[in-house]
Amino acid sequence: MDEEILKSCSCPLDATLAVIGGKYKLDIVYYLVGRTLRYNQLAKLVAATPKMLSEQLKELERDGIVNRVLYPVVPPKTEYSLTPLGEKLCATVYEMYRFGQELYSVNKVLPRCGCNEELSRLQEKLLTAPKP
């Protein structure tokens, strides 16, 4: 993370939000939990424009959350995965998801995304993760 941005944060909560506060950043982290995806795979899952997805991925990479591997082939192949620091967001993302489910339930609204199908992968990752 950029040291100046970190210095401008008043507390650890601000620093966390500075890292994951982008419109699609949590979606990206959510879909990368426990797996590696290519750019096109992520683009199909995250409802962002190509420019926005690219910007969000670059920021997550800069902040040490996402690892980017570029393979020197034609056409270029780029893969994204979470770094060890990014993996530490798993429990937070899961709890945020559960909170969102509760919001939908309390307000009697059905979610429009397909995240339920992905939730089991996140739960599995949490069960197999080493305890701190």
PDB file of C-alpha atoms in Angstrom:
ATOM      1  CA  MET A   1       0.000   0.000   0.000  1.00  0.00           C
ATOM      2  CA  ASP A   2       1.132   3.534  -0.713  1.00  0.00           C
ATOM      3  CA  GLU A   3       2.734   4.821   2.483  1.00  0.00           C
ATOM      4  CA  GLU A   4       1.184   8.285   2.097  1.00  0.00           C
ATOM      5  CA  ILE A   5      -2.315   6.819   1.847  1.00  0.00           C
ATOM      6  CA  LEU A   6      -1.649   4.664   4.915  1.00  0.00           C
ATOM      7  CA  LYS A   7      -0.355   7.694   6.848  1.00  0.00           C
ATOM      8  CA  SER A   8      -3.514   9.615   5.946  1.00  0.00           C
ATOM      9  CA  CYS A   9      -5.692   6.943   7.561  1.00  0.00           C
ATOM     10  CA  SER A  10      -6.688   7.759  11.125  1.00  0.00           C
ATOM     11  CA  CYS A  11      -7.084   4.159  12.307  1.00  0.00           C
ATOM     12  CA  PRO A  12      -6.853   0.524  11.149  1.00  0.00           C
ATOM     13  CA  LEU A  13     -10.518   0.581  10.055  1.00  0.00           C
ATOM     14  CA  ASP A  14      -9.794   3.494   7.723  1.00  0.00           C
ATOM     15  CA  ALA A  15      -6.771   1.637   6.343  1.00  0.00           C
ATOM     16  CA  THR A  16      -8.859  -1.476   5.685  1.00  0.00           C
ATOM     17  CA  LEU A  17     -11.555   0.539   3.938  1.00  0.00           C
ATOM     18  CA  ALA A  18      -8.890   2.332   1.887  1.00  0.00           C
ATOM     19  CA  VAL A  19      -7.814  -1.069   0.562  1.00  0.00           C
ATOM     20  CA  ILE A  20     -11.168  -2.789   0.002  1.00  0.00           C
ATOM     21  CA  GLY A  21     -13.428   0.250  -0.407  1.00  0.00           C
ATOM     22  CA  GLY A  22     -13.524   0.294  -4.211  1.00  0.00           C
ATOM     23  CA  LYS A  23     -16.827  -0.495  -5.892  1.00  0.00           C
ATOM     24  CA  TYR A  24     -15.743  -3.944  -7.158  1.00  0.00           C
ATOM     25  CA  LYS A  25     -12.840  -4.778  -4.859  1.00  0.00           C
ATOM     26  CA  LEU A  26     -14.831  -6.951  -2.472  1.00  0.00           C
ATOM     27  CA  ASP A  27     -16.355  -8.805  -5.416  1.00  0.00           C
ATOM     28  CA  ILE A  28     -12.873  -9.465  -6.794  1.00  0.00           C
ATOM     29  CA  VAL A  29     -11.599 -10.708  -3.434  1.00  0.00           C
ATOM     30  CA  TYR A  30     -14.731 -12.824  -2.984  1.00  0.00           C
ATOM     31  CA  TYR A  31     -14.311 -14.584  -6.321  1.00  0.00           C
ATOM     32  CA  LEU A  32     -10.557 -15.134  -5.829  1.00  0.00           C
ATOM     33  CA  VAL A  33     -10.857 -16.823  -2.429  1.00  0.00           C
ATOM     34  CA  GLY A  34      -9.132 -20.179  -2.659  1.00  0.00           C
ATOM     35  CA  ARG A  35      -8.470 -20.098  -6.394  1.00  0.00           C
ATOM     36  CA  THR A  36      -6.655 -18.482  -9.291  1.00  0.00           C
ATOM     37  CA  LEU A  37      -8.616 -16.905 -12.129  1.00  0.00           C
ATOM     38  CA  ARG A  38      -7.681 -15.439 -15.475  1.00  0.00           C
ATOM     39  CA  TYR A  39      -8.767 -11.918 -16.370  1.00  0.00           C
ATOM     40  CA  ASN A  40     -11.592 -13.089 -18.650  1.00  0.00           C
ATOM     41  CA  GLN A  41     -12.940 -15.412 -15.953  1.00  0.00           C
ATOM     42  CA  LEU A  42     -13.021 -12.546 -13.472  1.00  0.00           C
ATOM     43  CA  ALA A  43     -14.652 -10.279 -16.051  1.00  0.00           C
ATOM     44  CA  LYS A  44     -17.536 -12.752 -16.394  1.00  0.00           C
ATOM     45  CA  LEU A  45     -18.066 -12.841 -12.620  1.00  0.00           C
ATOM     46  CA  VAL A  46     -17.614  -9.169 -11.731  1.00  0.00           C
ATOM     47  CA  ALA A  47     -20.141  -6.782 -13.270  1.00  0.00           C
ATOM     48  CA  ALA A  48     -17.595  -4.070 -14.049  1.00  0.00           C
ATOM     49  CA  THR A  49     -16.459  -2.431 -17.251  1.00  0.00           C
ATOM     50  CA  PRO A  50     -13.077  -3.686 -18.503  1.00  0.00           C
ATOM     51  CA  LYS A  51     -11.464  -0.345 -17.581  1.00  0.00           C
ATOM     52  CA  MET A  52     -12.901  -0.389 -14.062  1.00  0.00           C
ATOM     53  CA  LEU A  53     -11.986  -4.049 -13.489  1.00  0.00           C
ATOM     54  CA  SER A  54      -8.450  -3.386 -14.647  1.00  0.00           C
ATOM     55  CA  GLU A  55      -8.117  -0.347 -12.354  1.00  0.00           C
ATOM     56  CA  GLN A  56      -9.484  -2.201  -9.337  1.00  0.00           C
ATOM     57  CA  LEU A  57      -7.134  -5.152  -9.952  1.00  0.00           C
ATOM     58  CA  LYS A  58      -4.140  -2.805 -10.257  1.00  0.00           C
ATOM     59  CA  GLU A  59      -5.052  -1.116  -6.965  1.00  0.00           C
ATOM     60  CA  LEU A  60      -5.496  -4.447  -5.193  1.00  0.00           C
ATOM     61  CA  GLU A  61      -2.139  -5.584  -6.575  1.00  0.00           C
ATOM     62  CA  ARG A  62      -0.473  -2.332  -5.471  1.00  0.00           C
ATOM     63  CA  ASP A  63      -1.933  -2.771  -1.976  1.00  0.00           C
ATOM     64  CA  GLY A  64      -0.617  -6.331  -1.680  1.00  0.00           C
ATOM     65  CA  ILE A  65      -4.014  -8.054  -1.761  1.00  0.00           C
ATOM     66  CA  VAL A  66      -3.908  -9.612  -5.240  1.00  0.00           C
ATOM     67  CA  ASN A  67      -1.060 -11.402  -6.959  1.00  0.00           C
ATOM     68  CA  ARG A  68      -0.815 -10.960 -10.738  1.00  0.00           C
ATOM     69  CA  VAL A  69       1.165 -13.377 -12.916  1.00  0.00           C
ATOM     70  CA  LEU A  70       1.710 -12.514 -16.569  1.00  0.00           C
ATOM     71  CA  TYR A  71       2.766 -15.384 -18.817  1.00  0.00           C
ATOM     72  CA  PRO A  72       4.838 -14.429 -21.888  1.00  0.00           C
ATOM     73  CA  VAL A  73       2.667 -16.173 -24.478  1.00  0.00           C
ATOM     74  CA  VAL A  74       0.615 -14.971 -27.418  1.00  0.00           C
ATOM     75  CA  PRO A  75      -2.052 -13.946 -26.656  1.00  0.00           C
ATOM     76  CA  PRO A  76      -0.918 -12.790 -23.208  1.00  0.00           C
ATOM     77  CA  LYS A  77      -2.195 -14.871 -20.297  1.00  0.00           C
ATOM     78  CA  THR A  78      -2.700 -13.149 -16.955  1.00  0.00           C
ATOM     79  CA  GLU A  79      -3.748 -14.920 -13.767  1.00  0.00           C
ATOM     80  CA  TYR A  80      -4.886 -13.410 -10.494  1.00  0.00           C
ATOM     81  CA  SER A  81      -4.932 -14.902  -7.015  1.00  0.00           C
ATOM     82  CA  LEU A  82      -4.967 -13.619  -3.462  1.00  0.00           C
ATOM     83  CA  THR A  83      -1.709 -13.003  -1.650  1.00  0.00           C
ATOM     84  CA  PRO A  84      -1.289 -14.299   1.907  1.00  0.00           C
ATOM     85  CA  LEU A  85      -2.396 -10.837   3.086  1.00  0.00           C
ATOM     86  CA  GLY A  86      -5.422 -11.008   0.786  1.00  0.00           C
ATOM     87  CA  GLU A  87      -6.330 -14.452   2.127  1.00  0.00           C
ATOM     88  CA  LYS A  88      -6.648 -12.876   5.583  1.00  0.00           C
ATOM     89  CA  LEU A  89      -9.706 -11.034   4.273  1.00  0.00           C
ATOM     90  CA  CYS A  90     -11.655 -14.307   3.842  1.00  0.00           C
ATOM     91  CA  ALA A  91     -13.346 -14.261   7.243  1.00  0.00           C
ATOM     92  CA  THR A  92     -14.165 -10.564   6.877  1.00  0.00           C
ATOM     93  CA  VAL A  93     -15.680 -11.061   3.430  1.00  0.00           C
ATOM     94  CA  TYR A  94     -17.700 -14.011   4.713  1.00  0.00           C
ATOM     95  CA  GLU A  95     -19.077 -11.999   7.651  1.00  0.00           C
ATOM     96  CA  MET A  96     -19.913  -9.093   5.341  1.00  0.00           C
ATOM     97  CA  TYR A  97     -21.765 -11.517   3.084  1.00  0.00           C
ATOM     98  CA  ARG A  98     -23.736 -12.887   6.041  1.00  0.00           C
ATOM     99  CA  PHE A  99     -24.573  -9.363   7.175  1.00  0.00           C
ATOM    100  CA  GLY A 100     -25.840  -8.573   3.674  1.00  0.00           C
ATOM    101  CA  GLN A 101     -27.971 -11.728   3.732  1.00  0.00           C
ATOM    102  CA  GLU A 102     -29.507 -10.526   6.991  1.00  0.00           C
ATOM    103  CA  LEU A 103     -30.232  -7.110   5.462  1.00  0.00           C
ATOM    104  CA  TYR A 104     -32.019  -8.765   2.542  1.00  0.00           C
ATOM    105  CA  SER A 105     -33.958 -11.015   4.902  1.00  0.00           C
ATOM    106  CA  VAL A 106     -35.046  -8.231   7.274  1.00  0.00           C
ATOM    107  CA  ASN A 107     -36.204  -6.133   4.324  1.00  0.00           C
ATOM    108  CA  LYS A 108     -37.805  -9.103   2.534  1.00  0.00           C
ATOM    109  CA  VAL A 109     -35.778  -8.532  -0.639  1.00  0.00           C
ATOM    110  CA  LEU A 110     -34.158 -11.209  -2.789  1.00  0.00           C
ATOM    111  CA  PRO A 111     -30.538 -10.670  -3.872  1.00  0.00           C
ATOM    112  CA  ARG A 112     -29.973 -10.351  -7.626  1.00  0.00           C
ATOM    113  CA  CYS A 113     -26.471 -11.850  -7.745  1.00  0.00           C
ATOM    114  CA  GLY A 114     -25.336 -15.455  -8.067  1.00  0.00           C
ATOM    115  CA  CYS A 115     -23.120 -15.320  -4.990  1.00  0.00           C
ATOM    116  CA  ASN A 116     -24.968 -18.114  -3.173  1.00  0.00           C
ATOM    117  CA  GLU A 117     -23.368 -20.667  -5.491  1.00  0.00           C
ATOM    118  CA  GLU A 118     -19.912 -19.340  -4.564  1.00  0.00           C
ATOM    119  CA  LEU A 119     -20.528 -19.238  -0.806  1.00  0.00           C
ATOM    120  CA  SER A 120     -19.686 -22.915  -0.237  1.00  0.00           C
ATOM    121  CA  ARG A 121     -16.181 -22.323  -1.653  1.00  0.00           C
ATOM    122  CA  LEU A 122     -15.651 -19.485   0.820  1.00  0.00           C
ATOM    123  CA  GLN A 123     -16.950 -21.583   3.717  1.00  0.00           C
ATOM    124  CA  GLU A 124     -14.617 -24.442   2.736  1.00  0.00           C
ATOM    125  CA  LYS A 125     -11.662 -22.060   2.667  1.00  0.00           C
ATOM    126  CA  LEU A 126     -12.513 -20.814   6.148  1.00  0.00           C
ATOM    127  CA  LEU A 127     -12.786 -24.356   7.505  1.00  0.00           C
ATOM    128  CA  THR A 128      -9.388 -25.381   6.119  1.00  0.00           C
ATOM    129  CA  ALA A 129      -7.548 -22.149   6.960  1.00  0.00           C
ATOM    130  CA  PRO A 130      -4.993 -22.384   9.763  1.00  0.00           C
ATOM    131  CA  LYS A 131      -6.088 -20.617  12.941  1.00  0.00           C
ATOM    132  CA  PRO A 132      -4.012 -17.560  13.966  1.00  0.00           C
TER     133      PRO A 132
END
